Amino acid sequence: MTGEGMATLLIITGMSGAGKTIAVQSLEDLGFFCVDNLPPVLIPKFAELIESSKGKIGKVALVIDLRGREFFTALSESLNYIKDHYTIGYEILFLDATDSVLVQRYKESRRRHPLAEGGLPLEGIRHERRLLEDLKGWATQVIDTSNLKPAQLKERIVSRFTNHDQPGIAINVTSFGFKYGVPIDADLIFDVRFLPNPHYVEHLRPNTGQHSEVYDYVMKWPETQTFLGKLLDMLNYLIPLYSKEGKSQIVIGIGCTGGKHRSVAIAEYLGRMLGTSETETVRVSHRDAERDRH
């Protein structure tokens, strides 16, 4: 970010074990000045430093780990102080993962969860999730790292923040299978299990919704066209409102039973139809499309 634009403060937080270290390393590679484990009460001092630098310090990321209610209160007060006293903006990136994935990561690393008084990771994870519930609602963007390898998380961070100084909202459309669980980072969830299922057409079953025959099968039904017309109308109304409220990213989840046919086709369609504005970027991903192919 140059001195010609408004500096933005990025606050990184989320569940312990969800990938904050990888996020920081990725941002450092992008030229961000990163500070790990900064007490929330010091955020206003850092904001003052950024503003007084007159653009020399523009890419700044602070990692905040909440270890109690007093930290949450201090963070809330600090962010409100920035709004009232400085011209810089801020974003909150929240990293999350399912309880089962976090437990497995702690078992593999043999580390003790910082909030697990009894030594059991799940106990600490559940306590931390309760503490962070409100903060997750504040986040301008949430990334679910449950199914991401470290390299994939780095790619997601780099993709999102390479053009960090450009205004606009990033639209992420992801297909998924309900039988594998709902994406925990989704802002909006749409269930398309009411559409005719290509799974029951033998020659279509092996392919995904990205295959032309499967895509055309899903799209040919009148109920599909009616649904898409209503869905696009709603999204075109909602997305500008999310952007107006300060969201830098919106995640739209499209779900069917296995996440292979209907949800993939609908997500591909939305990827082509959304993001017509120069202030929007669209990314389509398919969480479960390849899960059962082999």
Tab-separated table of C-alpha atoms in Angstrom:
chain	number	residue	atom	x	y	z
A	1	MET	CA	0.000	0.000	0.000
A	2	THR	CA	1.375	3.391	-0.907
A	3	GLY	CA	1.193	6.674	0.894
A	4	GLU	CA	-1.459	7.832	-1.589
A	5	GLY	CA	-4.074	5.446	-0.161
A	6	MET	CA	-5.478	4.926	3.284
A	7	ALA	CA	-3.446	2.519	5.414
A	8	THR	CA	-5.324	-0.538	6.642
A	9	LEU	CA	-4.657	-2.465	9.821
A	10	LEU	CA	-5.218	-6.214	9.501
A	11	ILE	CA	-6.011	-8.061	12.719
A	12	ILE	CA	-5.486	-11.816	12.587
A	13	THR	CA	-7.233	-13.937	15.173
A	14	GLY	CA	-9.145	-17.183	15.469
A	15	MET	CA	-8.898	-20.631	16.969
A	16	SER	CA	-5.588	-21.916	18.280
A	17	GLY	CA	-4.252	-24.435	15.789
A	18	ALA	CA	-6.248	-22.989	12.877
A	19	GLY	CA	-3.191	-21.651	11.012
A	20	LYS	CA	-2.335	-18.183	12.319
A	21	THR	CA	1.403	-18.877	12.070
A	22	ILE	CA	1.100	-19.811	8.389
A	23	ALA	CA	-1.033	-16.721	7.767
A	24	VAL	CA	1.632	-14.468	9.309
A	25	GLN	CA	4.423	-16.067	7.277
A	26	SER	CA	2.364	-15.616	4.094
A	27	LEU	CA	1.698	-11.948	4.854
A	28	GLU	CA	5.370	-11.303	5.636
A	29	ASP	CA	6.188	-12.649	2.178
A	30	LEU	CA	3.774	-10.044	0.780
A	31	GLY	CA	5.613	-7.228	2.554
A	32	PHE	CA	3.337	-6.855	5.565
A	33	PHE	CA	4.866	-5.677	8.829
A	34	CYS	CA	3.658	-8.326	11.300
A	35	VAL	CA	3.511	-8.321	15.085
A	36	ASP	CA	2.629	-11.553	16.876
A	37	ASN	CA	0.632	-11.815	20.103
A	38	LEU	CA	0.115	-8.086	20.598
A	39	PRO	CA	-1.977	-7.183	23.677
A	40	PRO	CA	-5.209	-5.545	22.442
A	41	VAL	CA	-4.673	-2.504	24.691
A	42	LEU	CA	-1.649	-1.561	22.558
A	43	ILE	CA	-3.553	-1.467	19.258
A	44	PRO	CA	-4.325	2.290	19.481
A	45	LYS	CA	-0.608	3.038	19.961
A	46	PHE	CA	0.142	1.022	16.860
A	47	ALA	CA	-2.584	2.859	14.948
A	48	GLU	CA	-0.996	6.148	15.991
A	49	LEU	CA	2.380	4.947	14.680
A	50	ILE	CA	0.836	3.943	11.334
A	51	GLU	CA	-0.959	7.247	10.875
A	52	SER	CA	2.040	9.362	11.856
A	53	SER	CA	4.214	7.516	9.312
A	54	LYS	CA	2.270	9.287	6.530
A	55	GLY	CA	2.095	6.195	4.331
A	56	LYS	CA	5.555	4.780	5.025
A	57	ILE	CA	3.953	2.050	7.106
A	58	GLY	CA	0.917	0.786	5.193
A	59	LYS	CA	0.791	-3.002	5.263
A	60	VAL	CA	0.435	-4.010	8.897
A	61	ALA	CA	-0.871	-7.254	10.398
A	62	LEU	CA	-1.341	-7.840	14.122
A	63	VAL	CA	-1.933	-11.301	15.592
A	64	ILE	CA	-4.288	-11.164	18.576
A	65	ASP	CA	-4.851	-14.254	20.715
A	66	LEU	CA	-7.722	-13.968	23.170
A	67	ARG	CA	-7.043	-15.717	26.442
A	68	GLY	CA	-9.944	-14.346	28.484
A	69	ARG	CA	-12.938	-12.051	28.532
A	70	GLU	CA	-10.793	-9.069	29.558
A	71	PHE	CA	-8.882	-9.376	26.271
A	72	PHE	CA	-12.123	-9.322	24.288
A	73	THR	CA	-13.259	-6.205	26.137
A	74	ALA	CA	-9.898	-4.507	25.526
A	75	LEU	CA	-10.040	-5.356	21.816
A	76	SER	CA	-13.549	-3.951	21.496
A	77	GLU	CA	-12.529	-0.706	23.199
A	78	SER	CA	-9.356	-0.404	21.102
A	79	LEU	CA	-11.195	-0.834	17.791
A	80	ASN	CA	-13.835	1.717	18.803
A	81	TYR	CA	-11.029	4.127	19.747
A	82	ILE	CA	-9.458	3.728	16.282
A	83	LYS	CA	-12.812	4.519	14.636
A	84	ASP	CA	-13.166	7.701	16.686
A	85	HIS	CA	-9.587	9.042	16.540
A	86	TYR	CA	-7.845	7.845	13.357
A	87	THR	CA	-8.477	7.793	9.635
A	88	ILE	CA	-6.987	4.331	9.082
A	89	GLY	CA	-9.309	1.418	8.520
A	90	TYR	CA	-9.030	-2.081	9.897
A	91	GLU	CA	-10.000	-5.586	8.869
A	92	ILE	CA	-10.378	-8.705	10.991
A	93	LEU	CA	-9.297	-12.048	9.542
A	94	PHE	CA	-10.659	-14.962	11.575
A	95	LEU	CA	-9.123	-18.421	11.059
A	96	ASP	CA	-11.295	-21.358	12.054
A	97	ALA	CA	-11.447	-25.141	11.809
A	98	THR	CA	-13.771	-27.849	13.067
A	99	ASP	CA	-13.275	-29.215	16.583
A	100	SER	CA	-12.306	-32.657	15.284
A	101	VAL	CA	-9.611	-31.216	12.987
A	102	LEU	CA	-8.191	-29.035	15.771
A	103	VAL	CA	-8.052	-32.007	18.157
A	104	GLN	CA	-6.192	-34.034	15.540
A	105	ARG	CA	-3.692	-31.215	14.972
A	106	TYR	CA	-2.971	-30.977	18.689
A	107	LYS	CA	-2.501	-34.732	18.901
A	108	GLU	CA	-0.074	-34.687	15.975
A	109	SER	CA	1.940	-31.772	17.378
A	110	ARG	CA	1.767	-33.111	20.971
A	111	ARG	CA	1.198	-29.559	22.145
A	112	ARG	CA	-1.089	-28.609	25.002
A	113	HIS	CA	-4.001	-26.331	24.239
A	114	PRO	CA	-3.497	-23.049	26.147
A	115	LEU	CA	-7.015	-23.136	27.592
A	116	ALA	CA	-7.175	-26.852	28.390
A	117	GLU	CA	-6.957	-26.845	32.164
A	118	GLY	CA	-7.519	-30.578	32.392
A	119	GLY	CA	-5.070	-31.328	29.607
A	120	LEU	CA	-7.702	-32.488	27.098
A	121	PRO	CA	-7.535	-30.496	23.828
A	122	LEU	CA	-11.285	-30.671	23.171
A	123	GLU	CA	-12.046	-29.019	26.512
A	124	GLY	CA	-9.798	-26.055	25.675
A	125	ILE	CA	-11.084	-25.833	22.086
A	126	ARG	CA	-14.715	-25.602	23.189
A	127	HIS	CA	-13.865	-22.975	25.804
A	128	GLU	CA	-11.928	-20.904	23.273
A	129	ARG	CA	-14.755	-21.158	20.723
A	130	ARG	CA	-17.194	-19.739	23.266
A	131	LEU	CA	-14.826	-16.837	24.013
A	132	LEU	CA	-14.365	-16.055	20.315
A	133	GLU	CA	-17.992	-16.370	19.234
A	134	ASP	CA	-18.686	-12.622	19.220
A	135	LEU	CA	-15.358	-11.751	17.593
A	136	LYS	CA	-16.041	-14.146	14.726
A	137	GLY	CA	-19.210	-12.178	14.060
A	138	TRP	CA	-17.127	-9.003	13.755
A	139	ALA	CA	-14.723	-10.508	11.227
A	140	THR	CA	-14.598	-8.994	7.759
A	141	GLN	CA	-13.544	-12.406	6.510
A	142	VAL	CA	-13.382	-15.953	7.858
A	143	ILE	CA	-11.245	-18.770	6.476
A	144	ASP	CA	-12.052	-22.389	7.330
A	145	THR	CA	-8.726	-24.240	7.301
A	146	SER	CA	-10.196	-27.672	8.117
A	147	ASN	CA	-9.569	-29.066	4.629
A	148	LEU	CA	-6.624	-26.852	3.670
A	149	LYS	CA	-3.027	-28.001	3.609
A	150	PRO	CA	-0.451	-25.358	4.671
A	151	ALA	CA	0.397	-24.604	1.031
A	152	GLN	CA	-3.296	-24.174	0.189
A	153	LEU	CA	-3.832	-21.788	3.098
A	154	LYS	CA	-0.821	-19.756	1.982
A	155	GLU	CA	-2.242	-19.641	-1.554
A	156	ARG	CA	-5.585	-18.412	-0.184
A	157	ILE	CA	-3.888	-15.677	1.866
A	158	VAL	CA	-1.657	-14.564	-1.012
A	159	SER	CA	-4.601	-14.502	-3.427
A	160	ARG	CA	-6.695	-12.393	-1.071
A	161	PHE	CA	-4.072	-9.867	0.016
A	162	THR	CA	-1.845	-9.447	-3.050
A	163	ASN	CA	-4.080	-6.571	-4.181
A	164	HIS	CA	-4.957	-5.509	-0.663
A	165	ASP	CA	-4.872	-1.824	-1.549
A	166	GLN	CA	-7.613	-2.200	-4.143
A	167	PRO	CA	-11.146	-1.504	-2.917
A	168	GLY	CA	-13.962	-3.959	-3.395
A	169	ILE	CA	-15.346	-7.206	-2.090
A	170	ALA	CA	-14.120	-10.738	-2.792
A	171	ILE	CA	-16.918	-13.208	-3.513
A	172	ASN	CA	-16.097	-16.838	-2.763
A	173	VAL	CA	-18.570	-19.433	-4.031
A	174	THR	CA	-17.942	-22.934	-2.726
A	175	SER	CA	-19.852	-26.151	-3.349
A	176	PHE	CA	-20.049	-28.791	-0.629
A	177	GLY	CA	-21.784	-31.995	0.417
A	178	PHE	CA	-24.084	-31.865	3.431
A	179	LYS	CA	-23.031	-35.371	4.405
A	180	TYR	CA	-19.513	-34.014	5.019
A	181	GLY	CA	-20.675	-31.049	7.076
A	182	VAL	CA	-21.527	-27.398	6.405
A	183	PRO	CA	-18.577	-25.012	5.720
A	184	ILE	CA	-17.980	-23.114	8.954
A	185	ASP	CA	-16.739	-19.996	7.161
A	186	ALA	CA	-19.827	-19.521	4.967
A	187	ASP	CA	-21.833	-16.296	5.252
A	188	LEU	CA	-24.750	-17.630	3.201
A	189	ILE	CA	-25.819	-21.268	2.715
A	190	PHE	CA	-28.164	-22.482	-0.031
A	191	ASP	CA	-29.478	-26.047	-0.189
A	192	VAL	CA	-30.031	-27.362	-3.746
A	193	ARG	CA	-30.992	-30.916	-2.795
A	194	PHE	CA	-34.501	-30.213	-4.156
A	195	LEU	CA	-33.155	-30.311	-7.737
A	196	PRO	CA	-33.183	-33.528	-9.826
A	197	ASN	CA	-30.071	-35.533	-8.964
A	198	PRO	CA	-27.610	-36.643	-11.717
A	199	HIS	CA	-26.349	-39.291	-9.287
A	200	TYR	CA	-29.255	-41.493	-10.347
A	201	VAL	CA	-28.331	-41.260	-14.034
A	202	GLU	CA	-25.754	-44.009	-14.479
A	203	HIS	CA	-23.590	-42.450	-17.199
A	204	LEU	CA	-23.503	-39.098	-15.362
A	205	ARG	CA	-22.674	-40.461	-11.908
A	206	PRO	CA	-18.864	-40.703	-12.293
A	207	ASN	CA	-18.486	-37.061	-13.391
A	208	THR	CA	-18.849	-33.811	-11.453
A	209	GLY	CA	-20.928	-30.706	-12.097
A	210	GLN	CA	-17.996	-29.226	-14.012
A	211	HIS	CA	-18.548	-31.805	-16.750
A	212	SER	CA	-20.702	-30.372	-19.539
A	213	GLU	CA	-23.228	-33.233	-19.573
A	214	VAL	CA	-23.784	-33.055	-15.812
A	215	TYR	CA	-23.951	-29.259	-15.894
A	216	ASP	CA	-26.519	-29.293	-18.724
A	217	TYR	CA	-28.600	-31.934	-16.898
A	218	VAL	CA	-28.787	-29.785	-13.751
A	219	MET	CA	-29.579	-26.632	-15.726
A	220	LYS	CA	-32.301	-28.026	-17.999
A	221	TRP	CA	-35.057	-28.193	-15.398
A	222	PRO	CA	-37.599	-25.340	-15.034
A	223	GLU	CA	-37.204	-25.396	-11.242
A	224	THR	CA	-33.456	-24.823	-11.674
A	225	GLN	CA	-33.997	-21.764	-13.849
A	226	THR	CA	-36.644	-20.338	-11.517
A	227	PHE	CA	-34.395	-20.878	-8.492
A	228	LEU	CA	-31.363	-19.282	-10.166
A	229	GLY	CA	-33.358	-16.221	-11.173
A	230	LYS	CA	-34.537	-15.677	-7.586
A	231	LEU	CA	-31.101	-16.477	-6.135
A	232	LEU	CA	-29.259	-14.019	-8.389
A	233	ASP	CA	-31.808	-11.339	-7.633
A	234	MET	CA	-31.237	-11.792	-3.897
A	235	LEU	CA	-27.428	-11.941	-4.142
A	236	ASN	CA	-27.256	-8.835	-6.326
A	237	TYR	CA	-29.239	-7.081	-3.613
A	238	LEU	CA	-27.248	-8.449	-0.644
A	239	ILE	CA	-23.643	-8.217	-1.851
A	240	PRO	CA	-23.528	-4.394	-2.103
A	241	LEU	CA	-25.025	-4.211	1.400
A	242	TYR	CA	-22.319	-6.508	2.775
A	243	SER	CA	-19.708	-4.318	1.094
A	244	LYS	CA	-21.303	-1.179	2.537
A	245	GLU	CA	-21.035	-2.670	6.035
A	246	GLY	CA	-17.279	-3.129	5.595
A	247	LYS	CA	-17.096	-6.799	4.632
A	248	SER	CA	-14.110	-7.403	2.360
A	249	GLN	CA	-15.163	-10.976	1.614
A	250	ILE	CA	-18.377	-12.964	1.374
A	251	VAL	CA	-18.498	-16.766	1.253
A	252	ILE	CA	-21.517	-18.325	-0.456
A	253	GLY	CA	-21.983	-22.039	0.202
A	254	ILE	CA	-23.989	-24.176	-2.235
A	255	GLY	CA	-24.790	-27.612	-0.862
A	256	CYS	CA	-26.200	-30.873	-2.145
A	257	THR	CA	-25.979	-34.381	-0.710
A	258	GLY	CA	-22.451	-35.337	-1.749
A	259	GLY	CA	-21.109	-32.050	-3.116
A	260	LYS	CA	-20.345	-33.575	-6.491
A	261	HIS	CA	-23.078	-32.789	-9.032
A	262	ARG	CA	-25.850	-30.258	-8.332
A	263	SER	CA	-23.957	-27.954	-5.969
A	264	VAL	CA	-20.915	-27.905	-8.266
A	265	ALA	CA	-23.002	-26.979	-11.319
A	266	ILE	CA	-24.843	-24.199	-9.459
A	267	ALA	CA	-21.573	-22.834	-8.029
A	268	GLU	CA	-20.032	-22.773	-11.504
A	269	TYR	CA	-23.050	-20.864	-12.815
A	270	LEU	CA	-22.857	-18.294	-10.011
A	271	GLY	CA	-19.142	-17.857	-10.639
A	272	ARG	CA	-19.916	-16.802	-14.199
A	273	MET	CA	-22.869	-14.568	-13.346
A	274	LEU	CA	-21.612	-12.735	-10.250
A	275	GLY	CA	-18.846	-10.153	-10.074
A	276	THR	CA	-19.798	-8.059	-13.081
A	277	SER	CA	-18.710	-4.930	-11.194
A	278	GLU	CA	-15.094	-3.757	-11.327
A	279	THR	CA	-15.130	-3.651	-7.512
A	280	GLU	CA	-15.859	-7.365	-7.189
A	281	THR	CA	-13.707	-10.438	-7.655
A	282	VAL	CA	-15.146	-13.944	-7.757
A	283	ARG	CA	-13.504	-17.228	-6.830
A	284	VAL	CA	-15.188	-20.624	-7.212
A	285	SER	CA	-14.051	-23.728	-5.325
A	286	HIS	CA	-15.443	-27.233	-4.860
A	287	ARG	CA	-14.737	-28.675	-1.443
A	288	ASP	CA	-16.046	-32.217	-1.899
A	289	ALA	CA	-16.313	-32.775	-5.676
A	290	GLU	CA	-13.360	-35.161	-5.858
A	291	ARG	CA	-13.859	-36.843	-2.501
A	292	ASP	CA	-15.575	-40.036	-3.705
A	293	ARG	CA	-14.373	-40.209	-7.287
A	294	HIS	CA	-11.883	-42.944	-6.551
